[in-house]
Every structure is written in C-alpha cells, then in structure tokens.
Short mmCIF file of C-alpha atoms and ligand atoms in Angstrom, two decimals:
data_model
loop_
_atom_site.label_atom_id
_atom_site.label_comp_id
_atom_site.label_asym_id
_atom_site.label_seq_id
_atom_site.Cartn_x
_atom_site.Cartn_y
_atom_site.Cartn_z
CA UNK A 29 9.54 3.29 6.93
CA UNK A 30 8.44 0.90 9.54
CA UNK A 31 5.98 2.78 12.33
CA UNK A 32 5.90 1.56 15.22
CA UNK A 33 2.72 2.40 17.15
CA UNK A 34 2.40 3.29 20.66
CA UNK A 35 -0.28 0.93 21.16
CA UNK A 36 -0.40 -1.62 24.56
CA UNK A 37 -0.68 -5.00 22.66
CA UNK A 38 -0.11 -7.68 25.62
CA UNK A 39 -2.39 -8.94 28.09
CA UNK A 40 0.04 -8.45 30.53
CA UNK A 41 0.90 -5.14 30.36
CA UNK A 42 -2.71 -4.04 30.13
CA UNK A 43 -3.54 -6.09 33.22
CA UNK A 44 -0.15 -4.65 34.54
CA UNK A 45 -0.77 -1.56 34.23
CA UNK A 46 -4.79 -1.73 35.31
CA UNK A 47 -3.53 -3.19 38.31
CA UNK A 48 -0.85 -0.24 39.02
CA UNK A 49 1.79 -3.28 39.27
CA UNK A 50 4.61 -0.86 38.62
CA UNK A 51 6.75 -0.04 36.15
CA UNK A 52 6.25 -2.69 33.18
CA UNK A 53 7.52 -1.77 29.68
CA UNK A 54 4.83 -1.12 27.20
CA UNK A 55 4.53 -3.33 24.40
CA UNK A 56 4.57 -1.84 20.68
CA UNK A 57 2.79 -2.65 18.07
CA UNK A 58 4.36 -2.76 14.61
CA UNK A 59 3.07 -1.26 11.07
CA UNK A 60 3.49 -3.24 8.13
CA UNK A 61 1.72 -1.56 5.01
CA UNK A 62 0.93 -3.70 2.20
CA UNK A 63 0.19 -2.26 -1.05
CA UNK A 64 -1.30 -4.42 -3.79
CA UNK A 65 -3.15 -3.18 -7.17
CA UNK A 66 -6.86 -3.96 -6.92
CA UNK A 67 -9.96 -4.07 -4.78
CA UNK A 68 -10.37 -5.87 -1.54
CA UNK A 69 -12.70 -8.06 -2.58
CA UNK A 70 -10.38 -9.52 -5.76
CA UNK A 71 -7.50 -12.36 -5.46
CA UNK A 72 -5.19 -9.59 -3.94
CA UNK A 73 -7.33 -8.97 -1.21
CA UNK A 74 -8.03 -12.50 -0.53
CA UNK A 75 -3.98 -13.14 -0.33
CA UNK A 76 -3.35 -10.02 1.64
CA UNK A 77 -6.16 -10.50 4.25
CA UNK A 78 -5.08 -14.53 4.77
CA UNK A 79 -1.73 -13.70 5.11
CA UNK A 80 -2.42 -10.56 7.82
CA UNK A 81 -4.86 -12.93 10.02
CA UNK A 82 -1.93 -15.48 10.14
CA UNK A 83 0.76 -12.82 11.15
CA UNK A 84 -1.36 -10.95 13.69
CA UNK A 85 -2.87 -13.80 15.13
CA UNK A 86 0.67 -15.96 15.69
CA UNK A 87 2.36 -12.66 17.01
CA UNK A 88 -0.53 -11.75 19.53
CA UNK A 89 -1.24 -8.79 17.54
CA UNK A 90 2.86 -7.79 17.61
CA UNK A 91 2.58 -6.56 13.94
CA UNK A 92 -0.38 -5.20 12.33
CA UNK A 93 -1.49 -5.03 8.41
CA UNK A 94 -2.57 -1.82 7.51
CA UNK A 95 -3.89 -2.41 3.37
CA UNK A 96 -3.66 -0.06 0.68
CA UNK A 97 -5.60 -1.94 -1.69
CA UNK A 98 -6.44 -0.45 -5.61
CA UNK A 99 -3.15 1.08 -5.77
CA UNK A 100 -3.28 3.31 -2.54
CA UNK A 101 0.21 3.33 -2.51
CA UNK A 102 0.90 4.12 -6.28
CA UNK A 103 1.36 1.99 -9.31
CA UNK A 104 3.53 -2.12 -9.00
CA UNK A 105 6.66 -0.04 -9.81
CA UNK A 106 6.24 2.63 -7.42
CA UNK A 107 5.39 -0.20 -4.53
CA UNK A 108 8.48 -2.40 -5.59
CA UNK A 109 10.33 0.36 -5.75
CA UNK A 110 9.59 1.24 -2.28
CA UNK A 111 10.79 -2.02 -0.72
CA UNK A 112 14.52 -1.75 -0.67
CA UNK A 113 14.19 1.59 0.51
CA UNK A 114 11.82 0.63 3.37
CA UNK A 115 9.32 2.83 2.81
CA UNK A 116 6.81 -0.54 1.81
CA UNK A 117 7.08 -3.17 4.04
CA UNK A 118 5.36 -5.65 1.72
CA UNK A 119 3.45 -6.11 -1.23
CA UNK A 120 1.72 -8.53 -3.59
CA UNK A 121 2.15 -7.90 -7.15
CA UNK A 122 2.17 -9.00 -10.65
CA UNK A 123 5.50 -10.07 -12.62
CA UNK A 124 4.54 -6.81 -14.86
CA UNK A 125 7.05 -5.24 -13.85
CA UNK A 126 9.67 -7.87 -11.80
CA UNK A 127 11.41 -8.83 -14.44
CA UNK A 128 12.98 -5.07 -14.60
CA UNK A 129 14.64 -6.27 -11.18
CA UNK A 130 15.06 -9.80 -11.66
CA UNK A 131 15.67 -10.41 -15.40
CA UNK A 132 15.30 -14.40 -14.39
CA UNK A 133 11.35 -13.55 -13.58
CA UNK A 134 10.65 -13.11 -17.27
CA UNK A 135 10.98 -17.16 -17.85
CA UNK A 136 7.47 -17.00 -16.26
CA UNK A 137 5.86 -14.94 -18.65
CA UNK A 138 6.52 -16.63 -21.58
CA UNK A 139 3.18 -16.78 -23.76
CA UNK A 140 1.88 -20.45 -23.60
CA UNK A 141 4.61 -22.23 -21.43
CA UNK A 142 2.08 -23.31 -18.85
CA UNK A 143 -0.30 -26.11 -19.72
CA UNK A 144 -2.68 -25.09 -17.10
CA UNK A 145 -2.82 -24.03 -13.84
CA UNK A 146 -1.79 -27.53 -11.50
CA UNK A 147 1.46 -27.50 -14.33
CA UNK A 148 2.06 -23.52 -13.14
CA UNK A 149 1.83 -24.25 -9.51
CA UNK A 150 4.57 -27.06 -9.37
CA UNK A 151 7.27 -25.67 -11.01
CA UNK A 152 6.58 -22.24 -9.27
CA UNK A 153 6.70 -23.68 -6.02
CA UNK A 154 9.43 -26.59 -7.08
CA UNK A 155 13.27 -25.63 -7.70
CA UNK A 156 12.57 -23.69 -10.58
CA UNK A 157 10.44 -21.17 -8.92
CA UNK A 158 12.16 -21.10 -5.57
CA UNK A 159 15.30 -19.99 -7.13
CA UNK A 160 13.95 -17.15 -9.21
CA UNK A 161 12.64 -16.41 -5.30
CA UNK A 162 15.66 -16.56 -3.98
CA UNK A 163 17.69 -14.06 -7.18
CA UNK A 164 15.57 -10.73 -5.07
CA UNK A 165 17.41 -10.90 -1.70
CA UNK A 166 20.19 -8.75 -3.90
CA UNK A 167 17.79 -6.32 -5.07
CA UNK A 168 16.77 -5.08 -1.46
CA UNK A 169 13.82 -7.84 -1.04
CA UNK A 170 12.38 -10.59 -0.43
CA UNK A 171 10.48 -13.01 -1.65
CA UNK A 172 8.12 -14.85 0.22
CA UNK A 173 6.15 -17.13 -2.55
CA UNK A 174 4.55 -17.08 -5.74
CA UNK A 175 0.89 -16.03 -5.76
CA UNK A 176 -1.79 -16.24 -8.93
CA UNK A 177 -3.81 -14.53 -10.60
CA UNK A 178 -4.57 -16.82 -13.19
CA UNK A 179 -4.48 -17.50 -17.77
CA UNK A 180 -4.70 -13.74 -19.45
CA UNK A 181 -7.13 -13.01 -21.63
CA UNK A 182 -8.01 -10.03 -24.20
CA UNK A 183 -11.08 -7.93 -23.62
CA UNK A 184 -11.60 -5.07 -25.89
CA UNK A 185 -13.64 -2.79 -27.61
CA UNK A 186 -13.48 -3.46 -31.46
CA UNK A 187 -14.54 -6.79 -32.32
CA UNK A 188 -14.00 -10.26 -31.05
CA UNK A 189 -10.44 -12.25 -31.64
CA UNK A 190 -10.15 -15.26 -32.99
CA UNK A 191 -6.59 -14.76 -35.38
CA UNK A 192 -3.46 -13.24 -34.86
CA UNK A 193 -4.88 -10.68 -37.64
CA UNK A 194 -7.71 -10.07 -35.90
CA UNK A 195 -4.90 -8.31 -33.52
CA UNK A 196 -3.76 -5.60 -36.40
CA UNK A 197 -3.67 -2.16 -35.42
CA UNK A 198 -5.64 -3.02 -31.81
CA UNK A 199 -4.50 -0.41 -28.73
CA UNK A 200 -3.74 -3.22 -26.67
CA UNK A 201 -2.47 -2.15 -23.10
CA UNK A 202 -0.03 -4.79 -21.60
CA UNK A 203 2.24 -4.67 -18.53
CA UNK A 204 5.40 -3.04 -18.42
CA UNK A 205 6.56 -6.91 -19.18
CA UNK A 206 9.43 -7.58 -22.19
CA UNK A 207 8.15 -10.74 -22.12
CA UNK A 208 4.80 -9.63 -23.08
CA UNK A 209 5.70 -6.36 -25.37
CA UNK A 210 7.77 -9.12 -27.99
CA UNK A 211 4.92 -11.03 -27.82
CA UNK A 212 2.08 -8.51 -28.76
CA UNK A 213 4.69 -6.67 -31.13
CA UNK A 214 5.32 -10.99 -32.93
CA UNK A 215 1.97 -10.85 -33.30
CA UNK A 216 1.05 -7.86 -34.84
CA UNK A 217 -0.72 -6.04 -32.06
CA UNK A 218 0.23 -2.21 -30.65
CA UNK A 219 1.26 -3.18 -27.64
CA UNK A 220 0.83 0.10 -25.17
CA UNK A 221 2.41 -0.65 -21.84
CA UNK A 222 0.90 1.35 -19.31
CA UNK A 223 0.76 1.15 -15.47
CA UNK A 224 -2.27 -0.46 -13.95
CA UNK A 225 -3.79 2.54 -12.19
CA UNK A 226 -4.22 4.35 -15.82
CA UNK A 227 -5.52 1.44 -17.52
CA UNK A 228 -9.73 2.11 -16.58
CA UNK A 229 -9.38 5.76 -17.64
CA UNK A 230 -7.77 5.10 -21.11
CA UNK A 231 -10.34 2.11 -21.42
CA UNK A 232 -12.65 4.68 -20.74
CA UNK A 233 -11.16 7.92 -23.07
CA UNK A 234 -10.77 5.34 -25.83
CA UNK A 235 -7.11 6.30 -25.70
CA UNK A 236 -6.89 2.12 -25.86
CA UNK A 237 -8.95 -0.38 -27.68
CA UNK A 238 -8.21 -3.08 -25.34
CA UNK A 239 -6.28 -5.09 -22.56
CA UNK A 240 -5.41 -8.83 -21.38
CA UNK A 241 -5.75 -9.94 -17.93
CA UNK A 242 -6.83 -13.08 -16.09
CA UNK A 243 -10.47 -13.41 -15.20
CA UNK A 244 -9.50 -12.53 -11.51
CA UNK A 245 -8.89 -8.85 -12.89
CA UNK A 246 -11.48 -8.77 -15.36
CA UNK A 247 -14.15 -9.50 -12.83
CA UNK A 248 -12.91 -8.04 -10.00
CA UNK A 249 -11.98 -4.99 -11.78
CA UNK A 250 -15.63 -4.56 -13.71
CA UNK A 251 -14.41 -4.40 -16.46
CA UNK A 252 -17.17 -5.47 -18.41
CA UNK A 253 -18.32 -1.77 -17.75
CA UNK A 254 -15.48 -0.44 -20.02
CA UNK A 255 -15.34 -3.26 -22.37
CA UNK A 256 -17.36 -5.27 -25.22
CA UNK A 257 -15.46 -8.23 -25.63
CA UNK A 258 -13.83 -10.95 -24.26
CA UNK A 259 -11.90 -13.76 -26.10
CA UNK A 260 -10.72 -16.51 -23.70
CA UNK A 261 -7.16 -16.38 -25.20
CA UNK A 262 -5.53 -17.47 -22.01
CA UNK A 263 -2.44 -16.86 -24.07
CA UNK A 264 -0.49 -16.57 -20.87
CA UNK A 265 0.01 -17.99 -17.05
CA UNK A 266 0.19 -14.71 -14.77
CA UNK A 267 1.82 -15.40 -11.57
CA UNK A 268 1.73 -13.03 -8.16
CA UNK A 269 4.04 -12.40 -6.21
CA UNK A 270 4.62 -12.14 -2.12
CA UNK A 271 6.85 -9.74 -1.21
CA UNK A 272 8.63 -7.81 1.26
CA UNK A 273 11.21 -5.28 2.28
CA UNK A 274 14.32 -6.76 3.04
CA UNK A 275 15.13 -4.21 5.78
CA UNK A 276 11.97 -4.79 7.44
CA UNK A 277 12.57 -8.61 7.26
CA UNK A 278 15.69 -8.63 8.81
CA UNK A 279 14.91 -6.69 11.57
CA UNK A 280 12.51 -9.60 12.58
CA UNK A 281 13.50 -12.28 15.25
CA UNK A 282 14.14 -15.75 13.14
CA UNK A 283 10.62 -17.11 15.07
CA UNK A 284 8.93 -14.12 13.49
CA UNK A 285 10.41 -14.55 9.95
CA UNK A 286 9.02 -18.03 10.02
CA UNK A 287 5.46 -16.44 11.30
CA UNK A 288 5.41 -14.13 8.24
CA UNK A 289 6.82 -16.92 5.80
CA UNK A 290 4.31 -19.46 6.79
CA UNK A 291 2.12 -16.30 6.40
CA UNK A 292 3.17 -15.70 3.10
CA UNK A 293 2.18 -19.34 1.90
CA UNK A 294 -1.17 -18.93 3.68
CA UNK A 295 -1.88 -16.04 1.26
CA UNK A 296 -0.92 -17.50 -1.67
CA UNK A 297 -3.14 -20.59 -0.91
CA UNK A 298 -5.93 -17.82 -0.43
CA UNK A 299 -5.05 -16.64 -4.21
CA UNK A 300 -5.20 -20.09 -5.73
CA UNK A 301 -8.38 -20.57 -4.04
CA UNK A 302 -9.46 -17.78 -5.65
CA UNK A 303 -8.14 -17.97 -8.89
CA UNK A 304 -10.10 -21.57 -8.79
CA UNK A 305 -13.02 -20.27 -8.22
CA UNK A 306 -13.44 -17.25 -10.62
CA UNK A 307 -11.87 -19.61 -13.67
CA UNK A 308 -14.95 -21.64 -12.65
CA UNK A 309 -18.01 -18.55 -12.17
CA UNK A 310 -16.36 -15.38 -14.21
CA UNK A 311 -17.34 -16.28 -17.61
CA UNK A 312 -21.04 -16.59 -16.83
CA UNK A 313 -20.55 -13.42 -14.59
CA UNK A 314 -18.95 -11.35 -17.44
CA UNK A 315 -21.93 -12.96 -20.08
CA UNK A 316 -24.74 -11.49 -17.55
CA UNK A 317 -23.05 -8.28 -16.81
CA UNK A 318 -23.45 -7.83 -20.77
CA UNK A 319 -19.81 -9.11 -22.17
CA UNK A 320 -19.98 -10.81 -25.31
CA UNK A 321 -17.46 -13.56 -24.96
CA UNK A 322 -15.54 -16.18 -27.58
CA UNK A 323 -13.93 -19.24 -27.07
CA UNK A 324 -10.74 -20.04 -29.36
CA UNK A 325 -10.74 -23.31 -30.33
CA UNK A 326 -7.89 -25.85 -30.46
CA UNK A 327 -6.78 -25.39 -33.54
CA UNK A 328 -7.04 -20.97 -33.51
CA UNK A 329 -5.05 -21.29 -30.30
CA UNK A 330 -2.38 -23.20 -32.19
CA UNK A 331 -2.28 -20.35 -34.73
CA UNK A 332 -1.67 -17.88 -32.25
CA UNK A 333 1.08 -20.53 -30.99
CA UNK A 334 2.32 -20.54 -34.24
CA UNK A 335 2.70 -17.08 -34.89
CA UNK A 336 4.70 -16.50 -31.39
CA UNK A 337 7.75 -18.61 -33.05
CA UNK A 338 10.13 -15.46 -33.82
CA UNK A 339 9.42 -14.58 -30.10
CA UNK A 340 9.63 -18.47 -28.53
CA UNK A 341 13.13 -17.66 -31.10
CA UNK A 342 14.20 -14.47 -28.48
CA UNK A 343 13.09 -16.39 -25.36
CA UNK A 344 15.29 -19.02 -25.87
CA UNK A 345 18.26 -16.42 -26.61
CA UNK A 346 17.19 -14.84 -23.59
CA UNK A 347 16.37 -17.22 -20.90
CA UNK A 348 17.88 -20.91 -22.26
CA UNK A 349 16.16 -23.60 -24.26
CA UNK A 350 16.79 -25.91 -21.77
CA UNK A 351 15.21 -24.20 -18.97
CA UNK A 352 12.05 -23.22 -21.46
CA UNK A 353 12.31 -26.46 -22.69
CA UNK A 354 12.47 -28.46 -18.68
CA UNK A 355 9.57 -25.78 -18.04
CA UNK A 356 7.35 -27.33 -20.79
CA UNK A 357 8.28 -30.85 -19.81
CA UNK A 358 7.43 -30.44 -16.36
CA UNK A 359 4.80 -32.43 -15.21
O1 LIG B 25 -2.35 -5.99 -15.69
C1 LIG B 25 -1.73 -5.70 -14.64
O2 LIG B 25 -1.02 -4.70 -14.52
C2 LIG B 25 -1.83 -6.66 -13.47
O3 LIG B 25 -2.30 -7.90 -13.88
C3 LIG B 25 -2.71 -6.09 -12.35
C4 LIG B 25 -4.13 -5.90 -12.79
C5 LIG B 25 -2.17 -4.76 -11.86
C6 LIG B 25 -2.70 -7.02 -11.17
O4 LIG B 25 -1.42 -7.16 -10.66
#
C-alpha cells in the first residue's frame, strides 16, 4: 500500500513555515518500497539505487525509495505477487518466475538463444522485448525495462561438468522457470525448483548438489562458500526485470511517470554496467576465494546444444519457430 509520509519535502514550505508566513499546505513525501532478491552491493542493488537517485532527485525528493534488498520482502513470487495488489510498489526481478504471469516471457529463457550479451540487449530493448513489456499492464503491472543479470552457469558440489551425463542424478536447483525445468529434465538433470531465499540453506544441508546462476549471483551471493565447482556453462541469457505496481503508477501525474520511466532505464544501464564488469573480474574472484572452475569448450557446448533438441522441439510448439527462429537471427 502506498505510505505517504508526513514529511515537509519543499523548500518552500520549510522556509514558509520558519518564517510563520501563514497557512501553506505541507508537502508529502511518498513511499515506494522496492523489493529485489540479493545484497546491496550485487547487480540488483546497483539497478535499484540508480534508478532511486534519478526519481528522488527529478521529483525534489517527492517520492522516496525505501529497499528491501536479499529478499526483505519475501521470495520473486511473493514480491510480484504483491504488485497488482499494491502492497509493492516496485521491484526488480528475475524471469524465474514471470513467465507464470506472462506466458510470452518464457521466449527469453530459452537455453542458448542468445549469442552473447550485445545480441540479448537489442532484441530486449527492440520490438521484441518491448512487447513482451507491454503483455503485464493486464496482469496488474507494469513494466518499466528489461534489466540483466547475465549467462547462467552451474556451480555444484559433486564434480565438475563437462557432458550432459555428467548432469545424471545431480540436485540441481533451478527457478520456478518451465523454460528451464524442460531443459534440466532434456538433459538428464533433477531439476529442483526452489525459491531463491531457500536456495543457501539447502546448498548448505546438502538437501541440493547444485545450482545455475550468472556470475552476478554467484559472486555477489558467495557462493563459493557453499560450493566446489563451477563450470562456465553459460547455457542460458538471464534477463531482469523493472517493475512496478500498476495502481501505484497510475496514480502518478504523466510528468512523474516519465521521471520514474527514464528512471527505470537509468537502472537497467546500472545492471548492464554491472553485469560487464563481473563477466570480466568474477572468474578470477571465484578461483581465489577457492572455486575450482572449468571452461566447456566449443565443441562440449555443442553437445549440450545438441542434447536440448527434444526441448528446442517444445519451445517451438510453445512460443513459434518463427519468433525463436527471428530471435536467433537477430543481429
Ligand atoms: O536464481 C534465481 O532465483 C535468480 O537468478 C535470483 C538469484 C533470485 C536473482 O533474481
């Protein structure tokens, strides 16, 4: 629910009321809590911070961020859940679990669509991308742009993969994503999905042998303290996602929806600077915090390419050959 705070935010009616010049209404300042997944200091943070600076600073401190970073306001589903009904103002998420509101999200998270991350970027913020944005509007949100967190890759705690065999039997945690479920089921894994906020205490238990995320998470996160081994899979693109409640947005004046679109864009520029940098340090990071780390080479990756055809079979059912297929093209 949006809280308004009785705060004095204007000059003017500070200097106003300093000055005893009479009756001047009192300015209010305006909540907005946004609830992302991880720490401050990871890709999230960086989004969620450029994109409050913008919004405060262009509305003379009109609305304020308040953060609940590393899930402080329960797991992505909980948080997206909480938009329509205006209990979230906004939020920057994962497509784990978006495609459960918008079925057109899971295009994106098709294993090995994106060549790399320049490829990504352009169709996510060309017509493609902008119309998946446009699909949540109906589902009680909106959607402001795509952020990034980067290529997924496996970590876990058995031995290092370079083979789709090498997958047999593994615990593998994945996102509440169909996308991703077929494609850990095609090839051969035990795909567990399991909401973020459990995933360090299963890592932990041993309940799970592993997990794939970008090197944003995997560094951010630590996880090098809960697991052995990385293989740079990047088996898939993992986009973000800027987000807010529709109820809150259209309370705003149309100036102000511009402030907290241009916002938006701000923050996702903030991710992808991000997201460049780690794909350039968190490998060596990872290596001296102790992970033991494998490359796939051309030729495995095309194995693990290969063995996704029964899936690439579904996704084309599902989403349209010819929108996978203008995806791939893309340049
Ligand atoms: O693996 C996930 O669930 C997501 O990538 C994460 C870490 C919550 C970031 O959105």
């Amino acid at each position: 629910m949006m809280k308004i705070l009785k705060v004095p935010f204007l000059a003017a009616a500070i200097v106003a009321g300093v000055c005893g010049l009479g009756t001047v209404a009192m300015a209010q300042q305006t909540e907005v809590k946004l609830g992302y997944a991880l720490a401050e200091n990871s890709h999230y943070g960086a989004g969620a911070k450029a994109w409050a600076d913008y919004v405060e600073k262009e509305t003379n401190g009109k609305y304020k961020f308040r953060m609940f970073p590393s899930s402080g306001l329960g797991g992505e589903r909980e948080v997206v859940e909480g938009l329509p009904l205006g209990t979230v103002e906004a939020t920057i998420v994962s497509t784990g679990t978006l495609s459960n509101f918008v079925p057109e999200v899971g295009a994106t998270d098709i294993p090995f669509l994106f060549r790399d991350l320049q490829h990504a970027r352009s169709v996510l913020d060309g017509k493609i991308g902008q119309d998946v944005l446009g699909k949540f509007d109906a589902r009680g949100m909106v959607a402001l742009a795509w952020g990034e967190q980067g290529f997924r890759h496996i970590t876990n705690n058995k031995h290092p993969i370079t083979k789709p065999e090498d997958l047999a039997g593994l615990k593998l945690r994945t996102m509440e994503n169909p996308v991703h479920i077929t494609a850990f089921k095609t090839l051969g894994a035990a795909p567990t999905p399991m909401a973020w906020p459990e995933v360090i205490g299963a890592l932990q238990q041993g309940t799970i042998d592993g997990q794939e995320n970008p090197l944003s998470v995997i560094v951010s996160a630590k996880l090098n303290e809960v697991q052995k081994y990385l293989t740079l899979t990047g088996h898939v693109y993992s986009p973000a996602m800027i987000l807010m409640s529709k109820k809150f947005y259209d309370g705003l004046s149309d100036d102000e929806k511009k402030i907290f679109r241009d916002g938006a864009a701000k923050g996702r520029d903030a991710m992808r600077a991000y997201v460049d940098n780690v794909e350039k340090t968190g490998v060596e990071t990872l290596k001296t915090a102790g992970m033991q780390v494998n490359e796939l080479s051309a030729e495995q990756k095309e194995g693990f390419q290969k063995a996704l055809k029964s899936a690439y079979d579904q996704y084309y059912e599902k989403y349209g050959k010819d929108l996978i297929d203008s995806i791939i093209a893309a340049k």
